[in-house]
Amino acid sequence: MKDYESLLKAHGLKNTFQRVSIIKAIDKAGHISIDDIYKEIVVYHPSISLATVYKNILTMKELGLVVEVPIANAKSKYELIKNDHIHFICQKCGSVEDKPITAKIQHFFEELVAHDAFKLLSTQNNLYGMCHHCHAS
Amino acid sequence: MKDYESLLKAHGLKNTFQRVSIIKAIDKAGHISIDDIYKEIVVYHPSISLATVYKNILTMKELGLVVEVPIANAKSKYELIKNDHIHFICQKCGSVEDKPITAKIQHFFEELVAHDAFKLLSTQNNLYGMCHHCHAS
DNA sequence: ATAATTGCAAATTTTTTGCAGGTTC
DNA sequence: GAACCTGCAAAAAATTTGCAATTAT
C-alpha cells in the first residue's frame, strides 16, 4: 500500500493529514491499537487529538477501509482491509502476524456454514500462543 | 455442566452464591457479556454488584475456568472453557453459536504453526455473517 | 479463627459527544 | 462557499480499586 490519498478518496473521505497519518500508522504496524496510533502520530504532529483518531477509526471501520481485530485479554488492534487470513498472536509480546488462509480451509468454512444456512461474510482466525522469538528466550 | 460447586473447588475458589450464579449464567447462555451476566443475576439476587462480576470474571479467566471471546464491533462475551471450536457470529442479532473444529482444521493449524516455530496454545475462530434466522427475515 | 470475598463508593480509564473554528474540494 | 473535519473540553460509559463488613472453610 502506498497511495493513501487515493484510498481515502475511493471511500469518499476528505484527504486530511490526520487521516493519512492514521492509515500510514496502521499500514506500517500491520496491527495497531488506537492508543498506539495516537502515540505514534503525536510525535510528529503534536496537535492531533485522540478523539480524532477514535472518530476516524470508527468511520473507516464503517466504510470497510479498516478492520477491527479483537484480541482476548488485550485491546483491539486495527488493520487495513485485506483478504481473510490467520493471525498468530503472541501472548507474551503481543505481536500479531498474518498468515495466508489456504483455499482448502476457505472451502471447509464454506461447507460448514452452508450446512447451517449461515451467510458467511468474513472470518477472523486467531491462533494464540508464543512467537518464535519469545519462545526462544 | 451441572456441578458448579465442584468446578469452583477444583480451581481453588470459594463457593459463593455470586460465583455459582455467574457460572450458571455463562453456561446457560453459552456466550454472554459481563453486563448481561449482571443483569441476569440482579433479578433474583438484587444485592450483587457489577464490580463483583468484573472481579470474578477476571479471576476465572486467569484460572482458565472461563474464556473471553472478543468480537469485532461488540463487547467481549465469555464462555466456559471447552475444546477449541468455531464461532458463528451473527452481525445482526449478535448471537454466537459453537461448531466443532474438525481434525482436518486442527491439523492444518498445527502444520502452519510448526512451519513458523510458533508455540500454539489455543485458537479462536470467528465466522461473521448472518444466522439462518436473521437471514430469512 | 483465618483468609477470602463481597458491596459500596470513589477513582481511573476508555470512548463518545457537542460545538466553534479551520480545512478540503 | 458548502460541507466536512479537527481539536478541545466536557460528558458518558466501562473498568478497577480500596476498604469495612460479611462469609466460607
Short mmCIF file of C-alpha atoms (C1' of nucleotides) in Angstrom, two decimals, chain D residues 13-24:
data_model
loop_
_atom_site.label_atom_id
_atom_site.label_comp_id
_atom_site.label_asym_id
_atom_site.label_seq_id
_atom_site.Cartn_x
_atom_site.Cartn_y
_atom_site.Cartn_z
"C1'" DA D 13 -19.51 4.61 29.67
"C1'" DA D 14 -16.59 0.93 31.16
"C1'" DT D 15 -13.47 -0.98 34.35
"C1'" DT D 16 -10.63 -1.02 38.54
"C1'" DT D 17 -9.57 -0.09 43.27
"C1'" DG D 18 -9.64 0.45 48.48
"C1'" DC D 19 -11.78 -0.79 52.33
"C1'" DA D 20 -15.05 -2.17 56.03
"C1'" DA D 21 -18.31 -5.68 56.77
"C1'" DT D 22 -19.54 -10.38 55.79
"C1'" DT D 23 -18.97 -15.19 54.65
"C1'" DA D 24 -16.71 -19.77 53.55
#
